[in-house]
């Protein structure tokens, strides 16, 4: 008897997941995708709260194949996911966290999207339940895009549909040496290697559930693990993308999401020893990856924090953080008939502090909120004219003259 290959393997890594696991598994059972085209690989990572027993009960009653693996605790989500991936046989793999749940049509819609467009990764719209989901990448459904043409670099969690052939072709797996951010590394690599990415915006595919006990893996661990994560992700981007605008665009992600938050409000609560250590850990990352173009792509307040850290000037950082703690807003300084907007955070045009004025200059996305701002202007007109000229003028003949 020939058994048809499943469309999707759902990999569930579970640790101390009760009672959330009940709703998670129910959401898999409720999938409108033909259950003959579905399989589940569930890995109990050393739970003591009945998680393993509930998975086995589910396997006994489910009308699709369910494989349950019970193992000693590995300490993180990478190990269970790798075990599940190694046993997967579906054309696609979906990594489902045991705390969360799927929308009923999620797998059916994502498989159809990938099949229709030939894309290797599909993102389904995420809704938060007592948690804030990623937001900047949503707005419309995209049949085919990539990591350079959209904001998907800001959603690097593993809860996506991946074409398994992509993962096996490149021997991809989760880095078990990382205790946080392992999914960011995996997903960014998949984005960069993928033959297209699709986004489903018009249907909630995934419900990101906030546990009342606060036991989210991403919330645990010391600050040093965050630097490990930022270092790994920045290194991956540098290895896979040549220097230039595309690399700098992607490099904003480890800075904005992982590195700079270590120098946000929580820094004010750190001991002097921890503060010094954070500056030490950040320095090689700043030196290697904080280019002028990366800085330009940051918001003004983020730039100023990055500058203070990169220059080894904690006093500038503390002034900025105290300004934020007092809930003060920077005064907009509008110049050149509205074509330039500076946000006057601490030390703006303070010669003694020596902070470059250019760091306070708002890019259009921030400047648009300021009354009197005129987007475009002469500089933009000149740039547009130059681009048009390059398109319409014939290429110069640089061949050597005949002799």
Coordinates of C-alpha atoms in Angstrom, one line a residue:
X1 CA 0.0 0.0 0.0
X2 CA 1.4 3.4 -1.0
X3 CA 0.9 6.1 1.5
X4 CA 0.5 9.6 0.0
X5 CA 3.0 12.2 1.2
X6 CA 1.3 14.6 3.6
X7 CA 1.0 18.2 2.6
X8 CA 2.0 19.5 6.0
X9 CA 3.9 18.2 9.0
X10 CA 3.0 20.2 12.1
X11 CA 5.9 20.1 14.5
X12 CA 5.0 20.8 18.1
X13 CA 7.7 21.2 20.8
X14 CA 6.1 21.1 24.2
X15 CA 7.4 21.8 27.7
X16 CA 5.2 22.2 30.7
X17 CA 2.5 23.3 28.2
X18 CA -0.7 22.4 30.2
X19 CA -3.4 23.6 30.0
X20 CA -2.6 25.6 26.9
X21 CA -1.8 22.5 25.0
X22 CA -5.4 21.4 25.0
X23 CA -6.5 24.4 22.9
X24 CA -3.4 24.1 20.7
X25 CA -4.2 20.5 19.8
X26 CA -7.9 21.2 19.3
X27 CA -6.9 23.9 16.8
X28 CA -4.9 21.2 14.8
X29 CA -7.9 18.9 14.9
X30 CA -10.1 21.7 13.6
X31 CA -8.1 22.3 10.5
X32 CA -10.0 22.4 7.2
X33 CA -7.1 20.9 5.4
X34 CA -7.9 17.3 4.4
X35 CA -6.7 15.3 7.4
X36 CA -5.3 12.7 5.1
X37 CA -2.8 15.3 4.0
X38 CA -1.7 16.1 7.6
X39 CA 0.7 14.7 10.1
X40 CA 1.9 15.8 13.6
X41 CA 5.2 15.3 15.2
X42 CA 5.0 16.3 18.9
X43 CA 8.0 16.3 21.2
X44 CA 7.6 16.4 24.9
X45 CA 10.8 18.0 26.2
X46 CA 10.8 16.5 29.7
X47 CA 7.6 17.9 31.1
X48 CA 6.3 17.0 34.5
X49 CA 2.8 18.5 34.3
X50 CA 1.0 15.9 32.2
X51 CA 2.0 17.3 28.8
X52 CA 3.4 14.0 27.6
X53 CA 0.4 12.0 28.7
X54 CA -2.0 14.4 27.0
X55 CA 0.0 14.2 23.7
X56 CA -0.2 10.4 23.8
X57 CA -4.0 10.5 24.4
X58 CA -4.3 12.9 21.5
X59 CA -2.3 10.5 19.3
X60 CA -4.6 7.7 20.2
X61 CA -7.8 9.5 19.1
X62 CA -6.6 11.7 16.2
X63 CA -7.8 10.8 12.7
X64 CA -4.4 11.7 11.2
X65 CA -0.9 10.3 12.0
X66 CA 0.6 11.7 15.3
X67 CA 4.1 10.7 16.4
X68 CA 4.9 11.5 20.0
X69 CA 8.5 11.7 21.2
X70 CA 9.3 11.9 24.9
X71 CA 12.8 13.0 25.9
X72 CA 14.7 14.5 28.7
X73 CA 14.6 18.3 28.9
X74 CA 16.9 19.9 26.4
X75 CA 16.7 23.4 27.9
X76 CA 15.3 25.2 25.0
X77 CA 13.0 25.0 21.9
X78 CA 15.7 24.2 19.3
X79 CA 16.2 20.6 20.3
X80 CA 12.5 19.5 20.1
X81 CA 12.1 21.4 16.8
X82 CA 15.1 19.7 15.3
X83 CA 13.8 16.3 16.5
X84 CA 10.4 17.0 14.9
X85 CA 12.0 18.3 11.7
X86 CA 14.1 15.2 11.4
X87 CA 11.0 13.0 11.5
X88 CA 8.9 15.2 9.2
X89 CA 7.7 13.7 5.8
X90 CA 5.3 16.5 4.6
X91 CA 6.0 18.7 1.6
X92 CA 5.8 21.6 4.1
X93 CA 6.6 22.0 7.7
X94 CA 4.8 24.3 10.2
X95 CA 6.3 24.9 13.7
X96 CA 3.5 25.4 16.2
X97 CA 4.2 26.4 19.7
X98 CA 2.3 24.4 22.3
X99 CA 1.0 27.6 24.0
X100 CA -0.5 28.9 20.8
X101 CA -3.2 27.9 18.3
X102 CA -4.1 27.9 14.6
X103 CA -7.0 29.5 12.8
X104 CA -9.2 26.7 11.4
X105 CA -8.3 27.5 7.7
X106 CA -4.7 28.3 8.4
X107 CA -2.9 25.3 6.9
X108 CA -5.3 25.0 4.0
X109 CA -4.8 28.6 3.0
X110 CA -1.0 28.6 3.5
X111 CA -0.5 25.4 1.4
X112 CA -2.7 26.9 -1.3
X113 CA -0.7 30.1 -1.3
X114 CA 2.6 28.3 -1.5
X115 CA 1.4 26.0 -4.2
X116 CA -0.1 28.8 -6.3
X117 CA 3.0 30.9 -6.2
X118 CA 5.8 28.4 -5.8
X119 CA 7.0 30.2 -2.8
X120 CA 9.2 28.6 -0.1
X121 CA 7.9 30.4 3.0
X122 CA 4.4 31.6 3.9
X123 CA 3.5 34.0 6.7
X124 CA 0.0 33.9 8.0
X125 CA -1.5 36.9 9.8
X126 CA -0.9 36.7 13.6
X127 CA -3.3 37.9 16.3
X128 CA -2.2 38.3 19.8
X129 CA -4.1 36.9 22.8
X130 CA -2.7 38.7 25.9
X131 CA 0.4 39.3 23.8
X132 CA 1.4 41.9 21.3
X133 CA 2.1 40.4 17.9
X134 CA 4.4 41.8 15.2
X135 CA 2.7 44.4 13.1
X136 CA 4.9 46.3 10.7
X137 CA 4.8 43.6 8.0
X138 CA 1.0 43.5 7.6
X139 CA -1.3 45.7 5.6
X140 CA -2.1 43.6 2.5
X141 CA -1.8 40.1 1.2
X142 CA 1.3 39.5 -0.9
X143 CA 1.4 36.6 -3.3
X144 CA 5.1 36.9 -3.7
X145 CA 7.8 39.0 -2.1
X146 CA 11.2 38.7 -0.4
X147 CA 13.0 39.9 2.6
X148 CA 14.4 43.0 0.9
X149 CA 11.0 44.2 -0.5
X150 CA 8.9 44.0 2.7
X151 CA 9.1 44.3 6.5
X152 CA 9.2 40.5 7.1
X153 CA 12.7 40.9 8.6
X154 CA 10.8 42.1 11.7
X155 CA 8.9 38.8 12.1
X156 CA 11.5 36.1 12.6
X157 CA 9.6 33.7 14.9
X158 CA 9.4 30.1 13.6
X159 CA 5.7 30.0 13.2
X160 CA 5.7 30.0 9.4
X161 CA 5.0 27.4 6.7
X162 CA 8.4 26.3 5.2
X163 CA 8.9 24.2 2.1
X164 CA 10.7 21.1 3.5
X165 CA 12.8 20.7 0.3
X166 CA 14.3 24.1 1.0
X167 CA 15.3 23.1 4.6
X168 CA 16.7 19.7 3.5
X169 CA 18.6 21.1 0.5
X170 CA 20.5 23.5 2.8
X171 CA 20.7 21.2 5.8
X172 CA 18.9 23.8 7.9
X173 CA 18.1 23.3 11.5
X174 CA 17.8 25.3 14.7
X175 CA 21.0 26.3 16.5
X176 CA 21.0 24.5 19.8
X177 CA 23.8 26.6 21.2
X178 CA 21.6 29.6 21.3
X179 CA 19.2 29.9 24.3
X180 CA 17.2 32.7 22.7
X181 CA 16.8 34.0 19.2
X182 CA 17.4 30.6 17.6
X183 CA 14.2 31.0 15.6
X184 CA 15.4 34.4 14.2
X185 CA 18.5 32.8 12.8
X186 CA 16.6 29.9 11.2
X187 CA 13.9 32.1 9.7
X188 CA 16.3 34.8 8.4
X189 CA 18.3 32.1 6.7
X190 CA 15.1 30.7 5.1
X191 CA 14.1 34.1 3.9
X192 CA 17.5 34.6 2.3
X193 CA 17.5 31.2 0.6
X194 CA 13.8 31.1 -0.4
X195 CA 12.5 31.3 -3.9
X196 CA 9.9 33.8 -2.8
X197 CA 7.9 34.5 0.3
X198 CA 4.1 34.9 0.6
X199 CA 2.0 36.8 3.2
X200 CA -1.6 36.1 4.0
X201 CA -3.1 39.3 5.5
X202 CA -6.8 38.8 5.1
X203 CA -7.2 35.8 7.5
X204 CA -5.8 35.2 11.0
X205 CA -3.8 32.1 10.7
X206 CA -2.0 32.1 14.1
X207 CA -3.0 33.1 17.6
X208 CA -0.1 34.1 19.7
X209 CA -1.2 33.3 23.3
X210 CA 0.2 35.1 26.3
X211 CA 0.5 32.7 29.3
X212 CA -0.9 33.9 32.5
X213 CA 2.1 32.4 34.4
X214 CA 4.5 34.4 32.2
X215 CA 6.5 31.3 31.3
X216 CA 7.5 32.3 27.8
X217 CA 10.9 31.1 26.7
X218 CA 11.6 34.5 25.1
X219 CA 11.2 36.2 28.4
X220 CA 13.7 34.1 30.3
X221 CA 17.5 34.3 30.4
X222 CA 20.2 36.8 31.2
X223 CA 21.1 39.8 29.1
X224 CA 24.2 38.1 27.8
X225 CA 22.0 35.7 25.8
X226 CA 20.5 38.7 23.9
X227 CA 24.0 39.7 22.8
X228 CA 24.7 36.1 21.7
X229 CA 21.5 36.3 19.6
X230 CA 22.3 39.7 18.1
X231 CA 25.9 38.5 17.3
X232 CA 24.6 35.3 15.6
X233 CA 22.0 37.1 13.5
X234 CA 24.2 39.9 12.5
X235 CA 26.9 37.4 11.5
X236 CA 24.5 35.4 9.4
X237 CA 23.4 38.5 7.5
X238 CA 27.0 39.5 7.0
X239 CA 27.9 36.1 5.7
X240 CA 25.0 35.8 3.3
X241 CA 24.5 39.3 2.0
X242 CA 27.3 41.4 0.4
X243 CA 28.1 44.8 1.8
X244 CA 25.8 47.5 0.7
X245 CA 22.3 48.8 1.0
X246 CA 20.6 45.4 1.2
X247 CA 22.8 44.2 4.0
X248 CA 22.3 47.5 5.9
X249 CA 18.6 47.2 5.6
X250 CA 18.6 43.8 7.1
X251 CA 21.1 44.7 9.7
X252 CA 18.6 47.2 11.3
X253 CA 16.8 44.1 12.7
X254 CA 19.3 42.9 15.2
X255 CA 20.0 46.4 16.3
X256 CA 16.4 47.5 16.7
X257 CA 14.9 44.3 18.1
X258 CA 17.7 42.7 20.1
X259 CA 20.7 45.0 20.8
X260 CA 19.3 48.5 21.4
X261 CA 16.6 47.3 23.9
X262 CA 19.5 46.4 26.2
X263 CA 20.2 50.1 26.3
X264 CA 16.6 51.2 26.8
X265 CA 14.7 51.8 30.1
X266 CA 15.9 48.6 31.7
X267 CA 19.4 50.0 31.6
X268 CA 18.5 52.5 34.3
X269 CA 17.8 49.6 36.6
X270 CA 21.1 47.8 35.9
X271 CA 24.0 47.8 38.3
X272 CA 27.2 49.7 37.3
X273 CA 28.9 46.3 36.7
X274 CA 26.2 45.2 34.3
X275 CA 26.2 48.6 32.5
X276 CA 29.9 48.3 31.9
X277 CA 29.6 44.7 30.7
X278 CA 26.8 45.7 28.2
X279 CA 29.0 48.4 26.7
X280 CA 31.8 45.8 26.4
X281 CA 29.6 43.3 24.7
X282 CA 28.1 45.8 22.3
X283 CA 31.4 47.4 21.2
X284 CA 32.5 44.7 18.7
X285 CA 29.0 44.5 17.2
X286 CA 28.9 48.3 16.8
X287 CA 32.4 48.4 15.3
X288 CA 31.6 45.6 12.8
X289 CA 28.0 46.3 11.7
X290 CA 26.9 49.9 12.6
X291 CA 27.5 51.6 9.3
X292 CA 26.3 55.1 8.4
X293 CA 23.5 53.6 6.3
X294 CA 22.3 51.5 9.2
X295 CA 22.3 54.6 11.4
X296 CA 20.3 56.6 8.8
X297 CA 17.6 53.8 8.8
X298 CA 17.1 54.1 12.5
X299 CA 14.7 56.5 14.2
X300 CA 16.3 59.5 15.8
X301 CA 16.0 58.3 19.4
X302 CA 17.4 54.9 18.3
X303 CA 20.3 56.6 16.5
X304 CA 21.2 58.6 19.6
X305 CA 21.3 55.5 21.8
X306 CA 23.4 53.7 19.2
X307 CA 25.8 56.6 19.0
X308 CA 26.2 56.8 22.7
X309 CA 27.0 53.1 22.9
X310 CA 29.2 53.0 19.8
X311 CA 31.2 56.0 21.2
X312 CA 31.5 54.5 24.7
X313 CA 29.7 57.5 26.3
X314 CA 27.3 56.2 28.9
X315 CA 26.7 59.8 30.1
X316 CA 24.9 60.6 26.8
X317 CA 22.8 57.4 27.1
X318 CA 21.8 58.2 30.6
X319 CA 20.7 61.8 29.7
X320 CA 18.6 60.4 26.9
X321 CA 17.0 57.7 29.1
X322 CA 16.2 60.1 31.8
X323 CA 14.5 62.3 29.2
X324 CA 12.4 59.3 28.2
X325 CA 11.6 58.3 31.7
X326 CA 10.2 61.8 32.4
X327 CA 7.9 61.2 29.4
X328 CA 9.2 64.3 27.6
X329 CA 8.8 64.8 23.9
X330 CA 11.6 66.3 21.7
X331 CA 10.8 69.8 20.3
X332 CA 10.6 69.7 16.5
X333 CA 12.9 72.2 14.8
X334 CA 11.6 72.9 11.3
X335 CA 14.0 74.5 8.9
X336 CA 14.5 75.1 5.2
X337 CA 10.9 76.1 4.6
X338 CA 9.7 72.8 6.1
X339 CA 12.0 70.5 4.2
X340 CA 14.1 69.6 7.2
X341 CA 12.9 68.5 10.7
X342 CA 15.2 68.0 13.6
X343 CA 14.0 66.3 16.8
X344 CA 15.7 68.2 19.7
X345 CA 16.5 65.4 22.1
X346 CA 19.1 66.1 24.7
X347 CA 22.4 67.7 23.5
X348 CA 21.0 68.9 20.2
X349 CA 23.4 71.5 18.9
X350 CA 25.3 71.4 22.1
X351 CA 28.9 72.0 21.1
X352 CA 30.3 70.7 24.3
X353 CA 28.6 67.3 23.9
X354 CA 29.7 67.0 20.3
X355 CA 26.8 64.8 19.1
X356 CA 26.6 65.1 15.3
X357 CA 23.6 67.3 14.2
X358 CA 22.8 64.8 11.5
X359 CA 21.7 62.2 14.1
X360 CA 18.8 64.5 15.0
X361 CA 17.5 64.9 11.4
X362 CA 14.3 63.0 11.0
X363 CA 13.7 60.9 8.0
X364 CA 10.3 61.3 6.3
X365 CA 8.6 58.5 8.3
X366 CA 9.1 60.5 11.5
X367 CA 9.0 64.0 10.0
X368 CA 5.5 63.5 8.5
X369 CA 4.0 63.8 12.0
X370 CA 5.4 67.3 12.4
X371 CA 3.2 70.3 11.4
X372 CA 4.8 72.3 8.7
X373 CA 6.9 69.5 7.3
X374 CA 7.1 69.5 3.5
X375 CA 8.1 66.1 2.1
X376 CA 10.2 66.2 -1.0
X377 CA 11.6 69.6 -1.7
X378 CA 14.6 70.5 -3.9
X379 CA 16.9 67.7 -2.8
X380 CA 14.2 65.1 -3.6
X381 CA 13.4 66.8 -6.9
X382 CA 17.0 66.7 -8.0
X383 CA 17.3 63.0 -7.0
X384 CA 14.2 62.1 -9.0
X385 CA 15.4 64.1 -12.0
X386 CA 18.7 62.3 -11.9
X387 CA 17.1 58.9 -11.8
X388 CA 14.9 59.8 -14.7
X389 CA 17.9 61.0 -16.7
X390 CA 19.7 57.8 -16.1
X391 CA 16.7 55.9 -17.4
X392 CA 16.2 57.9 -20.6
X393 CA 19.7 58.8 -21.6
X394 CA 21.6 56.3 -23.8
X395 CA 24.4 54.4 -22.2
X396 CA 27.8 55.9 -22.9
X397 CA 29.8 53.9 -25.4
X398 CA 33.0 53.0 -23.5
X399 CA 34.4 50.6 -26.1
X400 CA 37.9 51.4 -27.2
X401 CA 38.2 53.3 -30.5
X402 CA 39.0 51.4 -33.6
X403 CA 42.6 51.5 -34.7

